[in-house]
Amino acid sequence: MQEYNQIYEWYLDTRNTVTGVESVLSAFDGLKKGSTVVDLGCGTGLPLATALTSMGLRVIGVDSSSRMINAFKNNLPNAKTKLIKLQDYTFPKTKISGVLCWGCLFHLSPDDQIKVIRNVFSSVTCGGRFLFTSAKEKDCRTGEMDGVTFEYYSLGSEKYNEIARNAGWRLMHESEDEGKNYEYLFEKL
Ligand SMILES: C[S@@+](CC[C@H](N)C(=O)[O-])C[C@H]1O[C@@H](n2cnc3c(N)ncnc32)[C@H](O)[C@@H]1O
């Protein structure tokens, strides 16, 4: 998605430094230091990927916007990055202990979301975590940020849970946070 290149400056001004941080710290708390977490739709890495590194975790940032990835590289010079669409991303063969997808999955079509989620579910090691945000109810709508049109989709809680159960993952919790993001946290059994 190239649209985030168009709204890059606006996004930097709008993204606050708090939203998601507590959720990320708590979701990945149990992982051993040095474990790898893939941040899908990582943006600039502020504040979430930096929160992960503050826990001693390694981060791989994945994003389809070149401007976001360049900012991510500046903010986290030691992290690996991949400029690619999530739908086309192949996870590394090395051990992946967690995946974060904050504020991004809902930009993908329902079919692409299922593809990405299944990819996550088959790539993460047992005991690993997957934290993502998407609306609670099944949804399809159009919105605007800084004059640019974006599509938003949600498969809905029931469907996300069904896919997770079938893949051997369990729901740790789902809830709305203080910033009105609806978040899902799954663990691989
Ligand atoms: C709302 S921002 C969230 C960024 C970051 N996770 C945060 O919390 O600030 C959405 C990010 O997802 C990226 N993105 C959107 N669709 C994508 C896709 N299909 N593949 C890869 N990245 C995508 C955008 O470029 C943008 O950086």
GROMACS .gro file of C-alpha atoms and ligand atoms in nm:
model
  216
    1MET     CA    1   0.000   0.000   0.000
    2GLN     CA    2   0.159   0.328  -0.114
    3GLU     CA    3  -0.105   0.555   0.041
    4TYR     CA    4   0.096   0.587   0.360
    5ASN     CA    5   0.374   0.754   0.156
    6GLN     CA    6   0.118   1.022   0.068
    7ILE     CA    7   0.006   1.083   0.427
    8TYR     CA    8   0.350   1.026   0.583
    9GLU     CA    9   0.396   1.373   0.741
   10TRP     CA   10   0.036   1.378   0.861
   11TYR     CA   11   0.073   1.032   1.015
   12LEU     CA   12   0.390   1.134   1.199
   13ASP     CA   13   0.209   1.434   1.347
   14THR     CA   14  -0.101   1.232   1.436
   15ARG     CA   15   0.046   0.909   1.578
   16ASN     CA   16   0.073   0.954   1.952
   17THR     CA   17   0.349   0.799   2.158
   18VAL     CA   18   0.122   0.606   2.393
   19THR     CA   19  -0.141   0.406   2.205
   20GLY     CA   20  -0.066   0.036   2.205
   21VAL     CA   21   0.243   0.052   2.424
   22GLU     CA   22   0.085  -0.104   2.736
   23SER     CA   23  -0.079  -0.375   2.525
   24VAL     CA   24   0.248  -0.461   2.353
   25LEU     CA   25   0.446  -0.468   2.678
   26SER     CA   26   0.191  -0.699   2.836
   27ALA     CA   27   0.131  -0.924   2.529
   28PHE     CA   28   0.498  -1.009   2.478
   29ASP     CA   29   0.599  -0.999   2.843
   30GLY     CA   30   0.650  -1.376   2.874
   31LEU     CA   31   0.897  -1.404   2.584
   32LYS     CA   32   1.264  -1.468   2.657
   33LYS     CA   33   1.507  -1.184   2.597
   34GLY     CA   34   1.661  -1.216   2.251
   35SER     CA   35   1.343  -1.370   2.102
   36THR     CA   36   1.231  -1.239   1.765
   37VAL     CA   37   0.902  -1.057   1.705
   38VAL     CA   38   0.789  -0.962   1.354
   39ASP     CA   39   0.611  -0.625   1.338
   40LEU     CA   40   0.375  -0.639   1.039
   41GLY     CA   41   0.280  -0.290   0.918
   42CYS     CA   42   0.550  -0.153   1.146
   43GLY     CA   43   0.525   0.212   1.038
   44THR     CA   44   0.810   0.423   1.179
   45GLY     CA   45   0.867   0.182   1.470
   46LEU     CA   46   0.757   0.452   1.715
   47PRO     CA   47   0.636   0.376   1.969
   48LEU     CA   48   0.567   0.002   1.937
   49ALA     CA   49   0.879  -0.158   1.789
   50THR     CA   50   1.089   0.051   2.026
   51ALA     CA   51   0.875  -0.080   2.313
   52LEU     CA   52   0.959  -0.434   2.196
   53THR     CA   53   1.332  -0.360   2.187
   54SER     CA   54   1.310  -0.206   2.535
   55MET     CA   55   1.204  -0.555   2.651
   56GLY     CA   56   1.520  -0.706   2.504
   57LEU     CA   57   1.337  -0.852   2.203
   58ARG     CA   58   1.467  -0.849   1.845
   59VAL     CA   59   1.233  -0.693   1.590
   60ILE     CA   60   1.185  -0.743   1.218
   61GLY     CA   61   0.987  -0.454   1.069
   62VAL     CA   62   0.771  -0.523   0.763
   63ASP     CA   63   0.588  -0.250   0.574
   64SER     CA   64   0.494  -0.166   0.216
   65SER     CA   65   0.559   0.209   0.249
   66SER     CA   66   0.917   0.309   0.165
   67ARG     CA   67   0.893   0.626   0.371
   68MET     CA   68   0.774   0.433   0.676
   69ILE     CA   69   1.049   0.175   0.638
   70ASN     CA   70   1.316   0.444   0.600
   71ALA     CA   71   1.194   0.609   0.920
   72PHE     CA   72   1.190   0.269   1.092
   73LYS     CA   73   1.553   0.212   0.990
   74ASN     CA   74   1.650   0.550   1.136
   75ASN     CA   75   1.465   0.485   1.460
   76LEU     CA   76   1.583   0.123   1.501
   77PRO     CA   77   1.917   0.098   1.319
   78ASN     CA   78   1.985  -0.253   1.454
   79ALA     CA   79   1.651  -0.405   1.347
   80LYS     CA   80   1.599  -0.598   1.024
   81THR     CA   81   1.342  -0.462   0.781
   82LYS     CA   82   1.155  -0.575   0.474
   83LEU     CA   83   0.980  -0.342   0.230
   84ILE     CA   84   0.696  -0.561   0.108
   85LYS     CA   85   0.319  -0.609   0.120
   86LEU     CA   86   0.212  -0.834   0.408
   87GLN     CA   87   0.028  -1.054   0.159
   88ASP     CA   88   0.361  -1.129  -0.016
   89TYR     CA   89   0.578  -1.164   0.293
   90THR     CA   90   0.745  -1.497   0.375
   91PHE     CA   91   0.851  -1.542   0.736
   92PRO     CA   92   1.216  -1.630   0.795
   93LYS     CA   93   1.296  -1.994   0.874
   94THR     CA   94   1.452  -1.886   1.205
   95LYS     CA   95   1.247  -1.911   1.527
   96ILE     CA   96   0.973  -1.648   1.546
   97SER     CA   97   0.825  -1.604   1.895
   98GLY     CA   98   0.572  -1.331   1.829
   99VAL     CA   99   0.395  -1.123   1.569
  100LEU     CA  100   0.254  -0.774   1.612
  101CYS     CA  101   0.016  -0.620   1.360
  102TRP     CA  102  -0.109  -0.293   1.507
  103GLY     CA  103  -0.330  -0.069   1.293
  104CYS     CA  104  -0.268  -0.251   0.967
  105LEU     CA  105  -0.447  -0.582   0.917
  106PHE     CA  106  -0.780  -0.404   0.854
  107HIS     CA  107  -0.639  -0.240   0.539
  108LEU     CA  108  -0.621  -0.584   0.374
  109SER     CA  109  -0.912  -0.747   0.191
  110PRO     CA  110  -1.079  -1.036   0.378
  111ASP     CA  111  -0.905  -1.295   0.157
  112ASP     CA  112  -0.566  -1.132   0.211
  113GLN     CA  113  -0.627  -1.113   0.586
  114ILE     CA  114  -0.697  -1.486   0.598
  115LYS     CA  115  -0.381  -1.554   0.398
  116VAL     CA  116  -0.167  -1.340   0.629
  117ILE     CA  117  -0.321  -1.478   0.949
  118ARG     CA  118  -0.267  -1.838   0.834
  119ASN     CA  119   0.090  -1.748   0.744
  120VAL     CA  120   0.142  -1.608   1.096
  121PHE     CA  121  -0.024  -1.908   1.259
  122SER     CA  122   0.203  -2.154   1.078
  123SER     CA  123   0.526  -1.955   1.125
  124VAL     CA  124   0.531  -1.884   1.498
  125THR     CA  125   0.677  -2.125   1.749
  126CYS     CA  126   0.471  -2.292   2.029
  127GLY     CA  127   0.399  -2.054   2.315
  128GLY     CA  128   0.434  -1.764   2.070
  129ARG     CA  129   0.196  -1.470   2.063
  130PHE     CA  130   0.006  -1.280   1.795
  131LEU     CA  131  -0.132  -0.936   1.883
  132PHE     CA  132  -0.333  -0.744   1.625
  133THR     CA  133  -0.605  -0.482   1.600
  134SER     CA  134  -0.924  -0.504   1.395
  135ALA     CA  135  -1.289  -0.420   1.461
  136LYS     CA  136  -1.497  -0.654   1.677
  137GLU     CA  137  -1.782  -0.675   1.429
  138LYS     CA  138  -1.757  -0.791   1.069
  139ASP     CA  139  -1.719  -0.472   0.870
  140CYS     CA  140  -1.633  -0.316   0.535
  141ARG     CA  141  -1.611   0.058   0.501
  142THR     CA  142  -1.426   0.348   0.345
  143GLY     CA  143  -1.259   0.627   0.539
  144GLU     CA  144  -1.030   0.920   0.483
  145MET     CA  145  -0.701   1.031   0.635
  146ASP     CA  146  -0.549   1.362   0.529
  147GLY     CA  147  -0.767   1.366   0.216
  148VAL     CA  148  -0.664   1.015   0.104
  149THR     CA  149  -0.921   0.736   0.086
  150PHE     CA  150  -0.860   0.408   0.271
  151GLU     CA  151  -1.056   0.083   0.284
  152TYR     CA  152  -1.116  -0.093   0.615
  153TYR     CA  153  -1.231  -0.451   0.662
  154SER     CA  154  -1.286  -0.671   0.962
  155LEU     CA  155  -1.362  -1.042   0.954
  156GLY     CA  156  -1.521  -0.999   1.298
  157SER     CA  157  -1.434  -1.161   1.628
  158GLU     CA  158  -1.617  -1.487   1.555
  159LYS     CA  159  -1.421  -1.551   1.233
  160TYR     CA  160  -1.081  -1.451   1.377
  161ASN     CA  161  -1.144  -1.691   1.665
  162GLU     CA  162  -1.256  -1.971   1.436
  163ILE     CA  163  -0.939  -1.944   1.223
  164ALA     CA  164  -0.726  -1.938   1.539
  165ARG     CA  165  -0.895  -2.242   1.696
  166ASN     CA  166  -0.859  -2.442   1.375
  167ALA     CA  167  -0.487  -2.361   1.367
  168GLY     CA  168  -0.429  -2.464   1.732
  169TRP     CA  169  -0.415  -2.116   1.881
  170ARG     CA  170  -0.604  -1.995   2.187
  171LEU     CA  171  -0.749  -1.653   2.256
  172MET     CA  172  -0.578  -1.490   2.553
  173HIS     CA  173  -0.799  -1.185   2.538
  174GLU     CA  174  -0.983  -0.946   2.311
  175SER     CA  175  -1.093  -0.600   2.419
  176GLU     CA  176  -1.112  -0.235   2.328
  177ASP     CA  177  -0.825  -0.020   2.453
  178GLU     CA  178  -0.826   0.341   2.570
  179GLY     CA  179  -0.764   0.460   2.214
  180LYS     CA  180  -1.076   0.269   2.090
  181ASN     CA  181  -0.862   0.009   1.911
  182TYR     CA  182  -1.012  -0.338   1.933
  183GLU     CA  183  -0.727  -0.577   1.999
  184TYR     CA  184  -0.688  -0.954   1.979
  185LEU     CA  185  -0.415  -1.153   2.153
  186PHE     CA  186  -0.369  -1.520   2.059
  187GLU     CA  187  -0.120  -1.777   2.187
  188LYS     CA  188   0.006  -2.082   2.002
  189LEU     CA  189  -0.058  -2.398   2.205
  190LIG     C1  190  -0.191   0.294   1.081
  190LIG     S1  191  -0.026   0.260   1.031
  190LIG     C2  192   0.032   0.171   1.175
  190LIG     C3  193   0.180   0.177   1.188
  190LIG     C4  194   0.235   0.121   1.320
  190LIG     N1  195   0.201  -0.017   1.339
  190LIG     C5  196   0.188   0.205   1.437
  190LIG     O1  197   0.131   0.149   1.533
  190LIG     O2  198   0.210   0.326   1.434
  190LIG     C6  199  -0.046   0.131   0.912
  190LIG     C7  200   0.086   0.084   0.853
  190LIG     O3  201   0.060  -0.034   0.776
  190LIG     C8  202   0.127  -0.025   0.652
  190LIG     N2  203   0.049  -0.106   0.555
  190LIG     C9  204  -0.079  -0.088   0.516
  190LIG     N3  205  -0.116  -0.183   0.431
  190LIG    C10  206  -0.008  -0.265   0.417
  190LIG    C11  207   0.016  -0.384   0.343
  190LIG     N4  208  -0.077  -0.438   0.265
  190LIG     N5  209   0.137  -0.443   0.353
  190LIG    C12  210   0.234  -0.389   0.433
  190LIG     N6  211   0.217  -0.275   0.505
  190LIG    C13  212   0.097  -0.215   0.498
  190LIG    C14  213   0.129   0.123   0.619
  190LIG     O4  214   0.231   0.157   0.527
  190LIG    C15  215   0.150   0.184   0.758
  190LIG     O5  216   0.286   0.199   0.789
   0.00000   0.00000   0.00000
